[in-house]
Tab-separated table of C-alpha atoms and ligand atoms in Angstrom:
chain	number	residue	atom	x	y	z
A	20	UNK	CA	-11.415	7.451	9.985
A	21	UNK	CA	-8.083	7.814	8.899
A	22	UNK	CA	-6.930	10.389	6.953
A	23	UNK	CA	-3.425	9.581	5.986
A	24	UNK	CA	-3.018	8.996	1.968
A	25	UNK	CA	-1.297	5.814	1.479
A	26	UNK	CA	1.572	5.779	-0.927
A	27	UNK	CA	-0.897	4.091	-3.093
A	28	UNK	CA	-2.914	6.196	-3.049
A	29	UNK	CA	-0.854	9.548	-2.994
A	30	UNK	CA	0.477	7.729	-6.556
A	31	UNK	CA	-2.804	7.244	-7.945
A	32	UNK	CA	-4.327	11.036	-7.162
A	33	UNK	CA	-0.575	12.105	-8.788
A	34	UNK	CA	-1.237	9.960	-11.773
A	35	UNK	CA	-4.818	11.056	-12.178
A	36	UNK	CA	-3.600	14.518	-12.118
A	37	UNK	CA	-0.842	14.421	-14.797
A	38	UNK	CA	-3.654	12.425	-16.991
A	39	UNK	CA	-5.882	14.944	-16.428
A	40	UNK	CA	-3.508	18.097	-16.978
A	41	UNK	CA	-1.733	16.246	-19.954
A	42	UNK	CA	-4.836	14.525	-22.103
A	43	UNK	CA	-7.869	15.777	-20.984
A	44	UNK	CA	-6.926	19.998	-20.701
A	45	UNK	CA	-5.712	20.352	-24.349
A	46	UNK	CA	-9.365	20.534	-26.006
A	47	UNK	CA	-11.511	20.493	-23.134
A	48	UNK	CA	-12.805	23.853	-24.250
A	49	UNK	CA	-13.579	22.593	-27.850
A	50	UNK	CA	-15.459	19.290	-26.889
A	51	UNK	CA	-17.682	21.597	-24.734
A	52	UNK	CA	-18.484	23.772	-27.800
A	53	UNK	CA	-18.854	21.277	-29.952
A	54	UNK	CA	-20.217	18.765	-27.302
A	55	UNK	CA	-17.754	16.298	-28.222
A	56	UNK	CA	-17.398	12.696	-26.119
A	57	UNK	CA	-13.938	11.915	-25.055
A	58	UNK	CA	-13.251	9.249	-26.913
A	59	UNK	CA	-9.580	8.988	-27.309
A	60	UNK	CA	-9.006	10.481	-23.674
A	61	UNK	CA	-11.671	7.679	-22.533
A	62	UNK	CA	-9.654	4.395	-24.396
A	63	UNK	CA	-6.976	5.901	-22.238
A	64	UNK	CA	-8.621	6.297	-18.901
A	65	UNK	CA	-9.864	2.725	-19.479
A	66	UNK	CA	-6.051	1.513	-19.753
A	67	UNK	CA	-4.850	3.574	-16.449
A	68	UNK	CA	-7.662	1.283	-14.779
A	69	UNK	CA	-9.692	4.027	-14.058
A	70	UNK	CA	-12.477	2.908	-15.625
A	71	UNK	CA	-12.682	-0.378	-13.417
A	72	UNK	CA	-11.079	1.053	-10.574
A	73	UNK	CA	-12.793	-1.143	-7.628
A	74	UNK	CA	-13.095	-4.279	-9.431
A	75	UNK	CA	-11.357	-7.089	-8.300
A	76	UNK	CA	-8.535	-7.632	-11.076
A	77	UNK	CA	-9.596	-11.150	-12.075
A	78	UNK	CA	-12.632	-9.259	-13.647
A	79	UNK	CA	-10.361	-6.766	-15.164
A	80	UNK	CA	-10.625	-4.117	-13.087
A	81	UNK	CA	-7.774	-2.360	-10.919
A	82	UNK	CA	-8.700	-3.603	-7.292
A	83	UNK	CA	-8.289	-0.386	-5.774
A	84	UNK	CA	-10.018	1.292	-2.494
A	85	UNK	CA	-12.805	3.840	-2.624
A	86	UNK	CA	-10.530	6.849	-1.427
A	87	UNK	CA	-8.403	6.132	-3.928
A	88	UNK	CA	-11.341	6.554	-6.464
A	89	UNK	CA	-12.607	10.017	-4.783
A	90	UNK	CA	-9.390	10.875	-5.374
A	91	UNK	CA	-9.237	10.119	-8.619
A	92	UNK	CA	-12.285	11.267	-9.539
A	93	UNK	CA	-11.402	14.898	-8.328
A	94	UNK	CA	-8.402	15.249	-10.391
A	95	UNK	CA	-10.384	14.155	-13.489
A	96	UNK	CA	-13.172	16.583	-12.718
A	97	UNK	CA	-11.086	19.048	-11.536
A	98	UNK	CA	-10.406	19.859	-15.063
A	99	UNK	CA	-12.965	18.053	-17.241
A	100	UNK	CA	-15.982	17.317	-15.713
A	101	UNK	CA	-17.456	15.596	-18.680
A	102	UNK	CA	-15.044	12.993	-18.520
A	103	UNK	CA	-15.352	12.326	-14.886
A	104	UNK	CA	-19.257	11.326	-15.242
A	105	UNK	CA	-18.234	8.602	-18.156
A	106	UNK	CA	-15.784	7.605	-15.267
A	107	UNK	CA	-18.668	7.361	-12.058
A	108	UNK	CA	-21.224	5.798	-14.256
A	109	UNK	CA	-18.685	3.359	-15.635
A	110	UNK	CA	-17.088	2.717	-12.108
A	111	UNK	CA	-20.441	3.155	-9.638
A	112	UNK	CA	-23.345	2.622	-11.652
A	113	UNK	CA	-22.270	-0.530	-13.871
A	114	UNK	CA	-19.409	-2.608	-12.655
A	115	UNK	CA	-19.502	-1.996	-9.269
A	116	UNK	CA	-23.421	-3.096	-9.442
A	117	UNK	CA	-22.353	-6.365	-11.413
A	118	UNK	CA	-19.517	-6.767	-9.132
A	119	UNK	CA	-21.576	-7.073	-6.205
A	120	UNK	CA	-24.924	-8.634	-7.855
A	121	UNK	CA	-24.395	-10.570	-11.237
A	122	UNK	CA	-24.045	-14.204	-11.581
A	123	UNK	CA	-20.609	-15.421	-12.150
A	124	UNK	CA	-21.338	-15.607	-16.614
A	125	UNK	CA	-23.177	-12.418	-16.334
A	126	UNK	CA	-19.467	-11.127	-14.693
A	127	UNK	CA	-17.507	-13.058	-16.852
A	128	UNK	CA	-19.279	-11.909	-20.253
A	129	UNK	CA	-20.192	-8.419	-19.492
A	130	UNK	CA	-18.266	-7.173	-16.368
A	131	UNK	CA	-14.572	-7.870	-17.599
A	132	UNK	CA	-14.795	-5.970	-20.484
A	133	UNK	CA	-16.335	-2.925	-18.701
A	134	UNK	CA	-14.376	-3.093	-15.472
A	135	UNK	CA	-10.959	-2.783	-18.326
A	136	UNK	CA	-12.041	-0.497	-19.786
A	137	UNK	CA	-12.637	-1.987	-23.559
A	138	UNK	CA	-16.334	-1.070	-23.402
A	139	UNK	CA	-18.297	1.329	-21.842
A	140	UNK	CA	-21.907	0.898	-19.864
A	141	UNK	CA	-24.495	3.132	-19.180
A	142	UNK	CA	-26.911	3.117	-16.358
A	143	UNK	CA	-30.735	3.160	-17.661
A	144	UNK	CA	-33.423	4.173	-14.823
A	145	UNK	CA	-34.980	7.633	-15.403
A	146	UNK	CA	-37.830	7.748	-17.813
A	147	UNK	CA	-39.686	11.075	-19.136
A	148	UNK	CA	-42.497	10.251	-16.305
A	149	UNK	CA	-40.167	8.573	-13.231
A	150	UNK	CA	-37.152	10.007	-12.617
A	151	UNK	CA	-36.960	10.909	-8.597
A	152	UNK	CA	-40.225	8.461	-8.374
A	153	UNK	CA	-38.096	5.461	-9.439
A	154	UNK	CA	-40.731	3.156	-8.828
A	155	UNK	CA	-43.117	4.369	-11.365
A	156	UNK	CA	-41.386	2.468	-13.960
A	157	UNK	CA	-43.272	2.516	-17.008
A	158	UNK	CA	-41.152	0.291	-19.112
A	159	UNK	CA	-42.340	-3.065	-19.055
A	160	UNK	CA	-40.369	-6.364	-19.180
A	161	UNK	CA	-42.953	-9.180	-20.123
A	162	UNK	CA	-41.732	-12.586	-19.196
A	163	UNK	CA	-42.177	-14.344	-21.889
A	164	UNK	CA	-40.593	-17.418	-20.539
A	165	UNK	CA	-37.112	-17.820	-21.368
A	166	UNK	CA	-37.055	-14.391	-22.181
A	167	UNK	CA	-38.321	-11.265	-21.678
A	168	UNK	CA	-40.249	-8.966	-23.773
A	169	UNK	CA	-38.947	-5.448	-23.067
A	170	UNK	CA	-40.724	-2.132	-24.394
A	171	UNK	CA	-40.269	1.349	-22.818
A	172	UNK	CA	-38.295	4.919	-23.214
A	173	UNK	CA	-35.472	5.832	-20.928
A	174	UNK	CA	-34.394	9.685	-20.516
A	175	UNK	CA	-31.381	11.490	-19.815
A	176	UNK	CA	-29.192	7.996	-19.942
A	177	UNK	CA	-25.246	9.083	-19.677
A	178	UNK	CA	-23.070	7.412	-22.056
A	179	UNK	CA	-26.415	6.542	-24.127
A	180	UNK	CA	-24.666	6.721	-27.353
A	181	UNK	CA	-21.410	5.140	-26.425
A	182	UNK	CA	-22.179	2.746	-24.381
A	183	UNK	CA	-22.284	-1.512	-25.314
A	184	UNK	CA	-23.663	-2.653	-22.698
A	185	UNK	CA	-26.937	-0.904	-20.758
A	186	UNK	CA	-28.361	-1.891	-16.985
A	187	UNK	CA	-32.464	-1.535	-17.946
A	188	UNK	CA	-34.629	-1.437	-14.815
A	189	UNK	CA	-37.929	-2.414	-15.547
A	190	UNK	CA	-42.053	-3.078	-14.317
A	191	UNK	CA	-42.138	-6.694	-14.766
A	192	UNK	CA	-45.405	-7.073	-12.411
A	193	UNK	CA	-47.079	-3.772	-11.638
A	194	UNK	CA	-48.961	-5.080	-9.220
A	195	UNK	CA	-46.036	-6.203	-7.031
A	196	UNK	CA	-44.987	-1.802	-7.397
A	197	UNK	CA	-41.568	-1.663	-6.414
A	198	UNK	CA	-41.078	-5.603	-6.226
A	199	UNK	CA	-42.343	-6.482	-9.097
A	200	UNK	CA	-39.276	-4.336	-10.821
A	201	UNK	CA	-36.199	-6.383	-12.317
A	202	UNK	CA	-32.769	-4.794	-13.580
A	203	UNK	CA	-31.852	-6.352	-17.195
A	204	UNK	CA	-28.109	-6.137	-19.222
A	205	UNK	CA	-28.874	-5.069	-22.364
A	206	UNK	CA	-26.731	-5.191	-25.267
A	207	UNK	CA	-26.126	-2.294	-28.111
A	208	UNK	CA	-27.615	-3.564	-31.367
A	209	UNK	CA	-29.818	-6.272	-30.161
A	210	UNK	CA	-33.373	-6.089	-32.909
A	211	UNK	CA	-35.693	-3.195	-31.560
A	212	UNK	CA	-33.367	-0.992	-29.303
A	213	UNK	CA	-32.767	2.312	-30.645
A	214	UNK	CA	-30.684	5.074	-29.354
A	215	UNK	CA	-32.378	8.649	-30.078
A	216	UNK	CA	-30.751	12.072	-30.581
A	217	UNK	CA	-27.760	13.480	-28.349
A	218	UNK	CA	-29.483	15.694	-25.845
A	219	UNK	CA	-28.401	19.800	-26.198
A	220	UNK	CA	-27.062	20.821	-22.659
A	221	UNK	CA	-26.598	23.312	-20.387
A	222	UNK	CA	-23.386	21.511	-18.915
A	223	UNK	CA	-20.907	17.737	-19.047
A	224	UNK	CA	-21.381	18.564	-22.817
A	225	UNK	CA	-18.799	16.613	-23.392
A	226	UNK	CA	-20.597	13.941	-21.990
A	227	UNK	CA	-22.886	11.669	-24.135
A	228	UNK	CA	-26.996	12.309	-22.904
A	229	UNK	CA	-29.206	10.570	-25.014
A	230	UNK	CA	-32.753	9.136	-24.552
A	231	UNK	CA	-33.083	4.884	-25.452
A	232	UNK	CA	-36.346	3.463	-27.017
A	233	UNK	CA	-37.025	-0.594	-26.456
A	234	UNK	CA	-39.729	-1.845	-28.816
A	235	UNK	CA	-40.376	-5.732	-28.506
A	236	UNK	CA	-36.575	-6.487	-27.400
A	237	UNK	CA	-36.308	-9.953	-26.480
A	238	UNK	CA	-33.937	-10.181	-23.659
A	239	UNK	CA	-32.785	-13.527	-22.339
A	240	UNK	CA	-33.728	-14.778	-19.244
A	241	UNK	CA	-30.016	-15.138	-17.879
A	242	UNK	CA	-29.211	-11.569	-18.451
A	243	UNK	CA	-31.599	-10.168	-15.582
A	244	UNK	CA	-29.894	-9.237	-12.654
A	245	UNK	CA	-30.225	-11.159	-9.191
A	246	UNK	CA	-34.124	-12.823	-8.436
A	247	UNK	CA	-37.190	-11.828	-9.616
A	248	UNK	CA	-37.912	-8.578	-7.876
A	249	UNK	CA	-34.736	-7.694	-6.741
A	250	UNK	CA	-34.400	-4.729	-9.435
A	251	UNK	CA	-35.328	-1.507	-7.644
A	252	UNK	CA	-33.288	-2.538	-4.293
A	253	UNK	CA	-30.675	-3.125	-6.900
A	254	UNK	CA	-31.118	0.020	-8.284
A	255	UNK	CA	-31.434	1.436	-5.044
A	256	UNK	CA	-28.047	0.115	-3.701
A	257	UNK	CA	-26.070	0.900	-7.206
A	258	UNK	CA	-27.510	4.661	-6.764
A	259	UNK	CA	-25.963	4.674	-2.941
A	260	UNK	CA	-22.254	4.111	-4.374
A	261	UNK	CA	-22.921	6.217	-7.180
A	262	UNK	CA	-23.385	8.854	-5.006
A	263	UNK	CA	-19.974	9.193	-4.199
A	264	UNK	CA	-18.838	8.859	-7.620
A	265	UNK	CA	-20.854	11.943	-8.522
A	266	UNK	CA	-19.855	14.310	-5.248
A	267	UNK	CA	-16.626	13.517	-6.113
A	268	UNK	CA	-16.902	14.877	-9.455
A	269	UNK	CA	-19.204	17.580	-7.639
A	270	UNK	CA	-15.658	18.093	-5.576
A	271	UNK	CA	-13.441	17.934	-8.470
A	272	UNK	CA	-15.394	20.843	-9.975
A	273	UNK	CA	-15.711	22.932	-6.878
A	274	UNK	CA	-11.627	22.866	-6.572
A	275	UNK	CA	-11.223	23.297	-10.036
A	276	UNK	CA	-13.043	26.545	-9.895
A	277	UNK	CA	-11.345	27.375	-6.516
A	278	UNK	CA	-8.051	27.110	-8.199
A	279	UNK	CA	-8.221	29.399	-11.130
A	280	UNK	CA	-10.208	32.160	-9.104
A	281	UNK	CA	-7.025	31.618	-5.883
A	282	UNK	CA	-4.424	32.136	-8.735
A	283	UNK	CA	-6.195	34.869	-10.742
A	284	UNK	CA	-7.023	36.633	-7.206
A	285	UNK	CA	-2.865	36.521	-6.668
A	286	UNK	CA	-2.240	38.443	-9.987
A	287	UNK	CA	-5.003	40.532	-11.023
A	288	UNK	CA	-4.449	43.871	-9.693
A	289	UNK	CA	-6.876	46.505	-9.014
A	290	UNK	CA	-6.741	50.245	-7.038
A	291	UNK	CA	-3.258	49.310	-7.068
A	292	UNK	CA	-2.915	45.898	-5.229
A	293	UNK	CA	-3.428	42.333	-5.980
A	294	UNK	CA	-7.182	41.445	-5.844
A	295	UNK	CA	-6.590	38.895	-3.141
A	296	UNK	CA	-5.418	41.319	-0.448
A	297	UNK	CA	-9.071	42.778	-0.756
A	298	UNK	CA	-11.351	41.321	1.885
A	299	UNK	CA	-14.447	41.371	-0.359
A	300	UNK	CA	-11.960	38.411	-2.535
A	301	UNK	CA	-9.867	36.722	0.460
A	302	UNK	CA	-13.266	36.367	2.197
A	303	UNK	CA	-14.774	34.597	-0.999
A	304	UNK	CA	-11.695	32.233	-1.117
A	305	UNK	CA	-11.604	31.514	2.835
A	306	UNK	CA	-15.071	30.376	2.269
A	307	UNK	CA	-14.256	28.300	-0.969
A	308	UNK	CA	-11.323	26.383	0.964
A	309	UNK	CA	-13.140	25.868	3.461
A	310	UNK	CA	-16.484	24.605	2.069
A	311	UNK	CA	-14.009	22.534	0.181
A	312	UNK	CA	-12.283	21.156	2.252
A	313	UNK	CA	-15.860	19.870	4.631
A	314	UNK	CA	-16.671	18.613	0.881
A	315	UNK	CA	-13.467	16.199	0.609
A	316	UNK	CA	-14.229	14.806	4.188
A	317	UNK	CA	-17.784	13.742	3.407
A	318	UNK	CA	-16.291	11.903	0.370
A	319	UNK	CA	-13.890	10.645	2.359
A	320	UNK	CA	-16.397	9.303	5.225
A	321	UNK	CA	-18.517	8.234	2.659
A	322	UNK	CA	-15.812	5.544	0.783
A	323	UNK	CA	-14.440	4.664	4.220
A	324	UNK	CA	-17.502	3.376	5.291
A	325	UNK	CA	-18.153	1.770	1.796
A	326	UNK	CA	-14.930	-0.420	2.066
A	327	UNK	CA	-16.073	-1.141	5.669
A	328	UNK	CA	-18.649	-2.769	3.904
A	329	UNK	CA	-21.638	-0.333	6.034
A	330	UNK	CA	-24.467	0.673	4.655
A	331	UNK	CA	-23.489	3.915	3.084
A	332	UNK	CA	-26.847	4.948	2.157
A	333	UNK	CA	-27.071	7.868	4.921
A	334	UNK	CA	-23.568	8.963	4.159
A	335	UNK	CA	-23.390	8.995	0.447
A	336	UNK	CA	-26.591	11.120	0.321
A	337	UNK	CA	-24.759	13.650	2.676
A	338	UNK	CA	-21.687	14.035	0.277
A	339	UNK	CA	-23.615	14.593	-2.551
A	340	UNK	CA	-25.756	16.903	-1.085
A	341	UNK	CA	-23.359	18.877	0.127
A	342	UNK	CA	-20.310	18.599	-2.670
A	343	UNK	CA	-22.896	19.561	-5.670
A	344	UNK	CA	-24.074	22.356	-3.033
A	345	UNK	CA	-20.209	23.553	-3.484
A	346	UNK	CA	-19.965	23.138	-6.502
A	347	UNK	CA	-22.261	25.569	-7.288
A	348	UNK	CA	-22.012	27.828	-5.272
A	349	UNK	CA	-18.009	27.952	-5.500
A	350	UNK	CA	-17.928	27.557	-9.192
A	351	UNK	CA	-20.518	30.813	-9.463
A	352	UNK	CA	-18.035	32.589	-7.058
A	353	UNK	CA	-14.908	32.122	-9.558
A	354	UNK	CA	-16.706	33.496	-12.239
A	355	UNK	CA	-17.398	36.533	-9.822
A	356	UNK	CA	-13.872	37.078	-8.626
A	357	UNK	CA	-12.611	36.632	-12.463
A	358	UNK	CA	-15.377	39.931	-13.878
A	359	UNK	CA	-15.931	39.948	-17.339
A	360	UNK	CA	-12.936	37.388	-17.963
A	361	UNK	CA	-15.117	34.865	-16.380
A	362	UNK	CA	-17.907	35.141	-18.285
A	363	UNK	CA	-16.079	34.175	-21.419
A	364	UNK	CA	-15.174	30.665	-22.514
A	365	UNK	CA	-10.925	30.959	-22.131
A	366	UNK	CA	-10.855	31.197	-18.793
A	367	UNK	CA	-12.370	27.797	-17.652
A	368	UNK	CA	-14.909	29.145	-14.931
A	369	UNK	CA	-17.874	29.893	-17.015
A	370	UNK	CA	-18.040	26.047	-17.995
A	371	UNK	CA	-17.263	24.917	-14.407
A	372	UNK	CA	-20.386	27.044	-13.485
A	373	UNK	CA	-22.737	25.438	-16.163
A	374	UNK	CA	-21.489	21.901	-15.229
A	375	UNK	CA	-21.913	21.988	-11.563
A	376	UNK	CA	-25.650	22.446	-11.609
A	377	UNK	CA	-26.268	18.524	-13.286
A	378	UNK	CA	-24.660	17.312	-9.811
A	379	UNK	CA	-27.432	18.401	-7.501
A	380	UNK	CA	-30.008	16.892	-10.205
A	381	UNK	CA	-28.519	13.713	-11.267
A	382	UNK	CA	-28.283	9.991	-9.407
A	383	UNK	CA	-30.867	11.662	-7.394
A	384	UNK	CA	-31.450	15.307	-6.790
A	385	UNK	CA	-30.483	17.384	-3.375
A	386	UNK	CA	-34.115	17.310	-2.563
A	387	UNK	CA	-33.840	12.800	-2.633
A	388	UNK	CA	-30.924	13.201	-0.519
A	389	UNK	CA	-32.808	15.225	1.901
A	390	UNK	CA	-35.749	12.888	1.464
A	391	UNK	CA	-32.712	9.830	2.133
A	392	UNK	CA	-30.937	11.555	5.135
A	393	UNK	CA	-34.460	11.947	6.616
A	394	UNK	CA	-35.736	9.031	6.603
A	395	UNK	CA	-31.886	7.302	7.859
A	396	UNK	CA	-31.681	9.770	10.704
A	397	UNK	CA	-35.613	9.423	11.863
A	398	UNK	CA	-34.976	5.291	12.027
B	20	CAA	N1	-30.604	2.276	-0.221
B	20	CAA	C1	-31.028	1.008	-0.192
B	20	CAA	N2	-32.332	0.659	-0.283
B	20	CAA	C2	-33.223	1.665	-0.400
B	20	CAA	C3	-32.854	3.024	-0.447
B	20	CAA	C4	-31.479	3.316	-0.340
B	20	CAA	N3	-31.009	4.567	-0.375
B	20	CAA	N4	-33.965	3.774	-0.583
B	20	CAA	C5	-35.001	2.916	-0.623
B	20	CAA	N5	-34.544	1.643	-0.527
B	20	CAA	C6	-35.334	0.398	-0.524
B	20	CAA	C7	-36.225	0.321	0.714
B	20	CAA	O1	-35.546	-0.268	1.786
B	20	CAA	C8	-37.372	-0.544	0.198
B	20	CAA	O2	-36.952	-1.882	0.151
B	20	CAA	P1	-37.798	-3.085	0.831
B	20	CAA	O3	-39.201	-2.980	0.320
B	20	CAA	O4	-37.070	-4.322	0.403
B	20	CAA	O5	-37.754	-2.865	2.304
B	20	CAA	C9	-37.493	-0.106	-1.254
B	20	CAA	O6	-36.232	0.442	-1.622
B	20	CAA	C10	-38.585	0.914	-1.480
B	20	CAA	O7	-38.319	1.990	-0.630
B	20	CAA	P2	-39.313	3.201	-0.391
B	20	CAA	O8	-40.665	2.707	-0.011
B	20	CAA	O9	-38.633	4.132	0.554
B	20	CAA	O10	-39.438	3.827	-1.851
B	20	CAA	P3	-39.937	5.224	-2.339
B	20	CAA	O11	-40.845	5.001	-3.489
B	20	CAA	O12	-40.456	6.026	-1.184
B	20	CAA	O13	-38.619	5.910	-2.970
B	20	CAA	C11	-36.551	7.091	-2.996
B	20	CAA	C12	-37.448	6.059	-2.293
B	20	CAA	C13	-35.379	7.269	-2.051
B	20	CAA	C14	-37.239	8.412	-3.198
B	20	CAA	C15	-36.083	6.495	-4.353
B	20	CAA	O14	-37.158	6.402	-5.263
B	20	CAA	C16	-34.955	7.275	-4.998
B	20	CAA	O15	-33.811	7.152	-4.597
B	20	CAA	N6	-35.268	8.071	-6.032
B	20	CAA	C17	-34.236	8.773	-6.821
B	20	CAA	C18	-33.793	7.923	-7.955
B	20	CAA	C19	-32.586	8.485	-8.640
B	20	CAA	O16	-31.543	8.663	-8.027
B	20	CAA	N7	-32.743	8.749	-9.949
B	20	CAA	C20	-31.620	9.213	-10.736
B	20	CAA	C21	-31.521	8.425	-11.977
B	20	CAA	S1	-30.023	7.619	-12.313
B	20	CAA	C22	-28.991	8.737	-13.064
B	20	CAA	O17	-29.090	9.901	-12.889
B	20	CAA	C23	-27.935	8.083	-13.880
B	20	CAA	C24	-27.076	8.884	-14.800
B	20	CAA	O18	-27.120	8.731	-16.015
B	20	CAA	C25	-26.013	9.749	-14.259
């Protein structure tokens, strides 16, 4: 592995940066009160080409290499971690699974304007019953023929209520279990699809959570995705880049936090020295950097190997294990080395506390990626 930055790519983390320090800082504490998506910030993100970054450009995207989006990705969640899951789902979850799966009208139609950034997807797989048992689907897709008859309720779906176009995995055949399951584009509005409430959260409450309800919708036969069967090894291999996506933003939030506890350790002063030059802090921060640091290599491994084209099932699962583990525990650290200033909203920690936990539960939890790393390293 080579761990020289390009020019490119030094360009693109420096551009990702200013973004996120110029457009997404001012107000990121209100949208998290108010748990308010984005929007304006997103339109933008979506004309920087970071909402397509990996796509090849004659689907609208920005043709760029997976370090470059890591990169990207940190600098976005470094400061608004909200905004950097509408990014991963976007990038990971939707284009980069029709980029690599969908027939060439299913690309042309629905791809193009995702990958530029003019719409936004969302990823639909979790249900209230089968969330890390993914092939428990209980949302059926009847084939009907030339279409299918889809019923079902999907939990927890990011970009739910923003989204216009929707990846539904479904049980077509429940007898075939994890074959008989097929992965459907499903467009906003279409008769009997209904988006519920926004869900309340702990953390990303910027971020748009909502549950989706399918009640007779008659999807067309040319909008499922690959053969019939293919749609929990599609989901499967969507869920191994999106891994990355999301310990990236794990990453972004661990050196966000990092950041604001190194520089309020350097001024706050107490028993009549700089907090820093107390061992009980410099230890905290040597431990930060350093878990950090491990953090941005698995990444980095992890979107090597992707461009390499390997299977990056073993090493995705270790980044995002171990980047949400950072997360945490860093982000819970700044708020200990900032007192009683980092318990309250103005100083940024509190919030980068609350949104790391959703990275060691979503796109599989850290006990999946144990149950993943497992199973690659037993083989
Ligand atoms: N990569 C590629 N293929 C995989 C795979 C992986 N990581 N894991 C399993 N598969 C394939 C297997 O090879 C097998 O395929 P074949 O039959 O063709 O050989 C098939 O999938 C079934 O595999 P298993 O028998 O191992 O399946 P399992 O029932 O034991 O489950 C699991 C495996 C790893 C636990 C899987 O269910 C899983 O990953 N669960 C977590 C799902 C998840 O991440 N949910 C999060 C929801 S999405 C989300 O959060 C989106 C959002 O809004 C942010």
């Amino acid at each position: 592995m080579d761990f020289n930055l390009s020019e490119e790519q030094l360009m693109i983390q420096q551009a990702a940066r200013d973004f996120a320090q110029n457009e997404l800082l001012p107000g990121v504490i209100e949208r998290d009160r108010d748990q308010k998506f984005p929007t304006e910030q997103v339109k933008m993100m979506g004309e920087m080409g970071l909402l397509g970054m990996m796509v090849d450009p004659k689907y609208g995207g920005a043709g760029m290499d997976s370090v470059s989006y890591v990169l990207a990705m940190e600098e976005i969640a470094k400061v608004d971690a909200s905004a950097a899951v509408v990014m991963s789902v976007n990038n990971s979850l939707v284009c980069a699974g029709l980029e690599k799966f969908a027939s060439e009208e299913q690309k042309q139609k629905y791809l193009t304007p995702l990958a530029s950034g003019k719409v936004i997807g969302a990823f639909a797989l979790s249900e209230p019953e089968a969330g890390s048992d993914a092939t428990s689907q209980k949302t059926t897709a009847e084939d009907k023929g030339d279409y299918y008859l889809l019923n079902g309720i999907k939990n927890w779906i990011t970009n739910g209520g923003t989204a216009s176009y929707y990846i539904v995995i479904a049980q077509t055949d429940p007898e075939k279990k994890h074959k008989g399951i097929n992965a459907f584009i499903v467009e906003r509005g279409w008769e009997g699809f209904e988006i519920g409430p926004k869900e309340d959260k702990l953390g990303i409450r910027g971020s748009d959570t909502h549950s989706l309800m399918f009640n007779n919708v008659k999807v067309p036969k040319e909008n499922r995705i690959g053969e019939d069967g293919f749609g929990f090894n599609f989901a499967m291999a969507v869920l191994n880049g999106g891994r990355i996506g999301i310990a990236s933003q794990a990453l972004g939030i661990a050196s966000g936090a990092y950041e604001l506890a190194l520089k309020y350790a350097k001024t706050r002063k107490a028993f009549k020295t700089e907090i820093i030059n107390h061992q009980a802090i410099a230890f905290k921060l040597a431990d930060m950097a350093t878990q950090i640091t491990a953090a941005r290599m698995l990444c980095f491994k992890a979107a090597t190997e992707k461009d390499a084209g390997k299977d990056i099932s073993e090493s995705g699962a270790m980044a995002k294990l171990y980047a949400s583990q950072v997360a945490m525990d860093t982000s819970v650290e700044a708020v200990q080395i900032h007192g009683g200033y980092g318990y309250v909203k103005e100083y940024h920690v509190e919030r980068f506390m609350r949104d790391a936990k959703i990275t060691q539960i979503y796109e599989g939890t850290s006990e999946i990626q144990k149950i993943v790393i497992s199973r690659s390293i037993a083989k």
